[in-house]
XYZ file of N, CA and C in Angstrom:
381
model
N -71.087 13.317 -172.013
C -70.185 12.600 -171.123
C -70.470 11.105 -171.241
N -69.435 10.334 -171.251
C -69.542 8.877 -171.273
C -68.854 8.355 -170.011
N -69.521 7.437 -169.293
C -68.863 6.813 -168.149
C -68.782 5.310 -168.373
N -67.699 4.730 -167.905
C -67.503 3.285 -167.973
C -67.106 2.820 -166.577
N -67.903 1.940 -166.015
C -67.636 1.360 -164.706
C -67.693 -0.148 -164.839
N -67.207 -0.842 -163.838
C -67.277 -2.299 -163.853
C -68.226 -2.774 -162.757
N -68.441 -4.080 -162.710
C -69.322 -4.665 -161.709
C -68.830 -6.056 -161.348
N -69.200 -6.488 -160.172
C -68.934 -7.861 -159.755
C -70.049 -8.754 -160.267
N -71.287 -8.286 -160.104
C -72.431 -9.006 -160.663
C -73.583 -8.040 -160.888
N -74.471 -8.442 -161.798
C -75.681 -7.688 -162.114
C -76.825 -8.685 -162.062
N -77.907 -8.315 -161.359
C -79.034 -9.248 -161.299
C -80.032 -8.982 -162.418
N -81.004 -9.862 -162.541
C -81.963 -9.764 -163.649
C -82.841 -8.523 -163.595
N -82.870 -7.840 -162.461
C -83.602 -6.576 -162.355
C -82.762 -5.416 -162.875
N -81.437 -5.640 -162.965
C -80.532 -4.593 -163.407
C -79.769 -3.942 -162.271
N -79.895 -4.457 -161.049
C -79.126 -3.928 -159.921
C -77.662 -4.323 -160.081
N -76.774 -3.391 -159.783
C -75.341 -3.618 -159.952
C -74.649 -3.660 -158.588
N -73.889 -4.713 -158.366
C -73.013 -4.786 -157.197
C -71.585 -4.649 -157.699
N -70.926 -3.571 -157.278
C -69.547 -3.329 -157.695
C -68.606 -3.260 -156.495
N -69.129 -3.552 -155.298
C -68.321 -3.409 -154.093
C -68.079 -4.702 -153.338
N -69.017 -5.626 -153.412
C -68.880 -6.842 -152.611
C -69.449 -8.047 -153.341
N -68.964 -9.212 -152.936
C -69.527 -10.491 -153.376
C -70.147 -11.070 -152.123
N -71.454 -10.899 -151.992
C -72.091 -11.242 -150.729
C -71.557 -10.298 -149.669
N -71.170 -10.854 -148.529
C -70.640 -10.013 -147.451
C -69.130 -9.810 -147.556
N -68.494 -10.377 -148.583
C -67.050 -10.190 -148.774
C -66.807 -8.867 -149.492
N -66.239 -7.924 -148.755
C -65.956 -6.602 -149.307
C -64.779 -6.699 -150.274
N -64.940 -6.152 -151.490
C -63.899 -6.214 -152.513
C -63.359 -4.831 -152.861
N -64.249 -3.854 -152.925
C -63.852 -2.524 -153.374
C -64.782 -1.480 -152.769
N -64.395 -0.237 -152.864
C -65.280 0.855 -152.476
C -66.087 1.315 -153.675
N -67.055 2.156 -153.429
C -67.887 2.636 -154.539
C -67.165 3.692 -155.366
N -66.167 4.340 -154.759
C -65.445 5.389 -155.494
C -66.444 6.381 -156.057
N -66.312 6.703 -157.314
C -67.239 7.621 -157.965
C -68.254 6.911 -158.841
N -68.388 5.598 -158.660
C -69.264 4.772 -159.522
C -70.609 5.448 -159.767
N -71.365 5.668 -158.721
C -72.719 6.207 -158.882
C -72.705 7.638 -159.414
N -71.737 8.440 -158.984
C -71.642 9.819 -159.476
C -71.430 9.846 -160.986
N -70.556 8.972 -161.479
C -70.298 8.928 -162.916
C -71.474 8.365 -163.694
N -72.173 7.389 -163.129
C -73.373 6.854 -163.783
C -74.402 7.967 -163.939
N -74.711 8.637 -162.850
C -75.723 9.708 -162.885
C -75.275 10.890 -163.737
N -74.028 11.296 -163.568
C -73.520 12.438 -164.335
C -73.593 12.198 -165.832
N -73.224 11.003 -166.242
C -73.240 10.691 -167.670
C -74.657 10.727 -168.232
N -75.603 10.071 -167.555
C -76.953 10.018 -168.119
C -77.678 11.363 -168.023
N -77.215 12.231 -167.131
C -77.840 13.553 -167.020
C -77.245 14.557 -168.009
N -76.071 14.235 -168.560
C -75.446 15.167 -169.496
C -76.087 15.034 -170.879
N -76.037 16.103 -171.636
C -76.620 16.105 -172.971
C -75.923 15.052 -173.835
N -76.674 14.065 -174.302
C -76.135 13.012 -175.150
C -75.282 11.984 -174.416
N -75.252 12.073 -173.084
C -74.391 11.196 -172.301
C -74.904 9.764 -172.212
N -73.981 8.864 -171.947
C -74.302 7.448 -171.790
C -73.418 6.875 -170.691
N -73.965 5.897 -169.993
C -73.216 5.228 -168.944
C -73.172 3.735 -169.232
N -71.993 3.164 -169.120
C -71.798 1.745 -169.408
C -71.246 1.027 -168.175
N -71.818 -0.126 -167.884
C -71.267 -1.051 -166.907
C -70.659 -2.168 -167.746
N -69.336 -2.297 -167.707
C -68.635 -3.270 -168.538
C -68.071 -4.384 -167.662
N -68.310 -5.611 -168.078
C -67.819 -6.762 -167.313
C -67.782 -7.994 -168.200
N -67.035 -8.982 -167.785
C -67.074 -10.261 -168.479
C -68.337 -10.990 -168.034
N -68.811 -11.915 -168.849
C -70.055 -12.624 -168.535
C -69.887 -13.664 -167.436
N -68.650 -14.102 -167.205
C -68.397 -15.097 -166.164
C -67.265 -14.627 -165.266
N -67.223 -15.207 -164.059
C -66.130 -14.928 -163.137
C -64.884 -15.654 -163.623
N -63.774 -15.443 -162.963
C -62.496 -15.997 -163.369
C -62.488 -17.488 -163.617
N -63.315 -18.237 -162.882
C -63.342 -19.693 -163.070
C -64.158 -20.113 -164.288
N -64.817 -19.156 -164.916
C -65.672 -19.374 -166.094
C -66.803 -20.360 -165.819
N -67.037 -20.695 -164.541
C -68.121 -21.589 -164.153
C -69.203 -20.838 -163.384
N -69.002 -19.544 -163.228
C -69.922 -18.721 -162.459
C -70.377 -17.545 -163.303
N -71.685 -17.431 -163.520
C -72.224 -16.308 -164.282
C -72.157 -15.043 -163.435
N -71.846 -13.943 -164.078
C -71.847 -12.651 -163.388
C -73.172 -11.927 -163.591
N -74.004 -12.457 -164.465
C -75.399 -12.025 -164.562
C -76.176 -13.090 -163.819
N -76.870 -12.683 -162.776
C -77.462 -13.625 -161.827
C -78.952 -13.338 -161.609
N -79.717 -14.362 -161.187
C -81.133 -14.121 -160.908
C -81.346 -13.056 -159.826
N -80.547 -13.111 -158.773
C -80.600 -12.130 -157.684
C -79.181 -11.956 -157.164
N -78.867 -10.767 -156.706
C -77.539 -10.542 -156.151
C -77.300 -11.503 -154.992
N -76.056 -11.893 -154.826
C -75.680 -12.772 -153.741
C -76.119 -12.138 -152.411
N -76.630 -12.972 -151.523
C -77.107 -12.480 -150.224
C -76.002 -11.668 -149.542
N -76.334 -10.469 -149.131
C -75.383 -9.592 -148.465
C -74.637 -8.657 -149.393
N -74.824 -8.798 -150.699
C -74.135 -7.916 -151.650
C -74.626 -6.483 -151.518
N -73.715 -5.569 -151.714
C -74.040 -4.143 -151.692
C -74.538 -3.735 -153.072
N -75.684 -3.066 -153.126
C -76.173 -2.532 -154.398
C -75.490 -1.184 -154.604
N -74.568 -1.143 -155.543
C -73.833 0.082 -155.838
C -74.673 1.013 -156.707
N -75.325 0.450 -157.708
C -76.167 1.229 -158.607
C -77.516 0.542 -158.726
N -78.569 1.267 -158.420
C -79.921 0.726 -158.469
C -80.399 0.494 -159.893
N -81.386 -0.350 -160.018
C -81.894 -0.767 -161.330
C -82.372 0.394 -162.195
N -82.896 1.439 -161.596
C -83.424 2.552 -162.381
C -82.356 3.539 -162.835
N -81.133 3.365 -162.363
C -80.028 4.244 -162.737
C -79.169 3.669 -163.860
N -79.217 2.354 -164.048
C -78.330 1.697 -165.012
C -78.777 2.014 -166.438
N -77.831 2.400 -167.258
C -78.105 2.752 -168.648
C -77.801 1.550 -169.553
N -76.539 1.164 -169.676
C -76.138 0.029 -170.506
C -75.277 -0.932 -169.689
N -75.425 -2.229 -169.964
C -74.521 -3.239 -169.432
C -73.891 -3.929 -170.634
N -72.566 -4.113 -170.577
C -71.817 -4.666 -171.703
C -71.032 -5.892 -171.248
N -71.138 -6.985 -172.019
C -70.264 -8.154 -171.844
C -69.680 -8.478 -173.214
N -68.876 -9.526 -173.262
C -68.314 -9.949 -174.546
C -69.389 -10.465 -175.499
N -70.639 -10.616 -175.016
C -71.733 -11.112 -175.855
C -72.669 -10.006 -176.337
N -72.371 -8.761 -175.992
C -73.195 -7.677 -176.513
C -73.478 -6.594 -175.496
N -74.454 -5.770 -175.851
C -74.829 -4.608 -175.049
C -76.316 -4.702 -174.725
N -76.652 -4.512 -173.449
C -78.051 -4.479 -173.011
C -78.396 -3.050 -172.610
N -79.346 -2.456 -173.295
C -79.842 -1.118 -172.947
C -80.940 -1.315 -171.902
N -80.727 -0.840 -170.679
C -81.684 -1.088 -169.600
C -82.513 0.137 -169.213
N -81.966 1.302 -169.351
C -82.646 2.513 -168.871
C -84.017 2.665 -169.526
N -85.027 2.866 -168.686
C -86.388 3.075 -169.172
C -87.137 1.803 -169.532
N -86.549 0.660 -169.316
C -87.180 -0.621 -169.679
C -87.959 -1.187 -168.499
N -88.913 -2.051 -168.803
C -89.645 -2.770 -167.761
C -88.743 -3.852 -167.171
N -89.163 -4.419 -166.063
C -88.382 -5.496 -165.440
C -88.199 -6.654 -166.415
N -89.234 -7.023 -167.111
C -89.143 -8.112 -168.079
C -88.212 -7.797 -169.229
N -88.268 -6.578 -169.732
C -87.391 -6.166 -170.822
C -85.932 -6.136 -170.375
N -85.691 -5.679 -169.131
C -84.316 -5.666 -168.601
C -83.794 -7.088 -168.479
N -84.617 -7.979 -167.911
C -84.178 -9.373 -167.743
C -83.851 -10.001 -169.093
N -84.714 -9.810 -170.066
C -84.482 -10.393 -171.396
C -83.190 -9.860 -172.009
N -82.969 -8.553 -171.906
C -81.758 -7.948 -172.470
C -80.505 -8.485 -171.778
N -80.560 -8.648 -170.466
C -79.403 -9.153 -169.729
C -79.139 -10.625 -170.048
N -80.189 -11.409 -170.154
C -80.030 -12.822 -170.511
C -79.362 -12.945 -171.877
N -79.707 -12.057 -172.794
C -79.130 -12.103 -174.144
C -77.632 -11.803 -174.182
N -77.091 -11.147 -173.136
C -75.655 -10.873 -173.117
C -74.918 -11.733 -172.082
N -75.647 -12.646 -171.445
C -75.020 -13.588 -170.513
C -74.275 -14.657 -171.302
N -73.375 -15.361 -170.641
C -72.687 -16.483 -171.283
C -73.752 -17.483 -171.738
N -73.664 -18.005 -172.964
C -74.692 -18.925 -173.486
C -74.990 -20.122 -172.588
N -74.006 -20.613 -171.856
C -74.231 -21.767 -170.976
C -75.176 -21.463 -169.831
N -75.379 -20.200 -169.499
C -76.221 -19.826 -168.364
C -77.584 -19.257 -168.773
N -77.807 -19.057 -170.050
C -79.042 -18.396 -170.489
C -80.296 -19.172 -170.145
N -80.295 -20.487 -170.329
C -81.477 -21.293 -169.995
C -81.814 -21.208 -168.523
N -80.802 -21.312 -167.697
C -80.962 -21.209 -166.242
C -81.504 -19.831 -165.852
N -81.006 -18.783 -166.498
C -81.470 -17.431 -166.203
C -82.910 -17.218 -166.676
N -83.273 -17.778 -167.824
C -84.671 -17.685 -168.294
C -85.614 -18.356 -167.306
N -85.225 -19.541 -166.835
C -86.051 -20.270 -165.859
C -86.175 -19.465 -164.566
N -85.096 -18.866 -164.128
C -85.136 -18.041 -162.909
C -86.032 -16.841 -163.093
N -85.943 -16.181 -164.252
C -86.780 -15.009 -164.524
C -88.255 -15.380 -164.504
N -88.576 -16.536 -165.074
C -89.981 -17.007 -165.042
C -90.385 -17.326 -163.607
N -89.510 -17.991 -162.870
C -89.818 -18.340 -161.482
C -89.968 -17.130 -160.581
N -89.283 -16.053 -160.906
C -89.380 -14.811 -160.137
C -90.511 -13.928 -160.664
N -91.227 -14.397 -161.672
C -92.352 -13.673 -162.290
C -91.901 -12.351 -162.917
N -90.640 -12.331 -163.384
C -90.130 -11.158 -164.092
C -90.510 -11.245 -165.557
N -90.351 -12.451 -166.117
C -90.642 -12.713 -167.538
C -91.542 -13.932 -167.629
N -92.368 -13.937 -168.638
C -93.181 -15.142 -168.884
C -92.768 -15.770 -170.193
């Protein structure tokens, strides 16, 4: 089974918010988590979180150091399998916090990568 879901933002730990931007409710969870879990539990299954690297204004990264205050965590960091942007695919499942952060930074918009690296170091996720 393959599942494809979207997200509003993903933090450097790999937590996915697909329902709200901070306290602003945007969508329900629907079957998001069920499809993520079902796919990774099925034989040969994979789960993908697909999103653009920036928000509509192209001035806001959707890969962030930490989810916006008040954001709902739709899928926890240990459940996420792959995150996909126009810059590539980050395999997160089974990775350490540092490995997840590095993989996510590599698929972030290039203009935000330096800022995300600095944040990861400041949060003691990556050195």
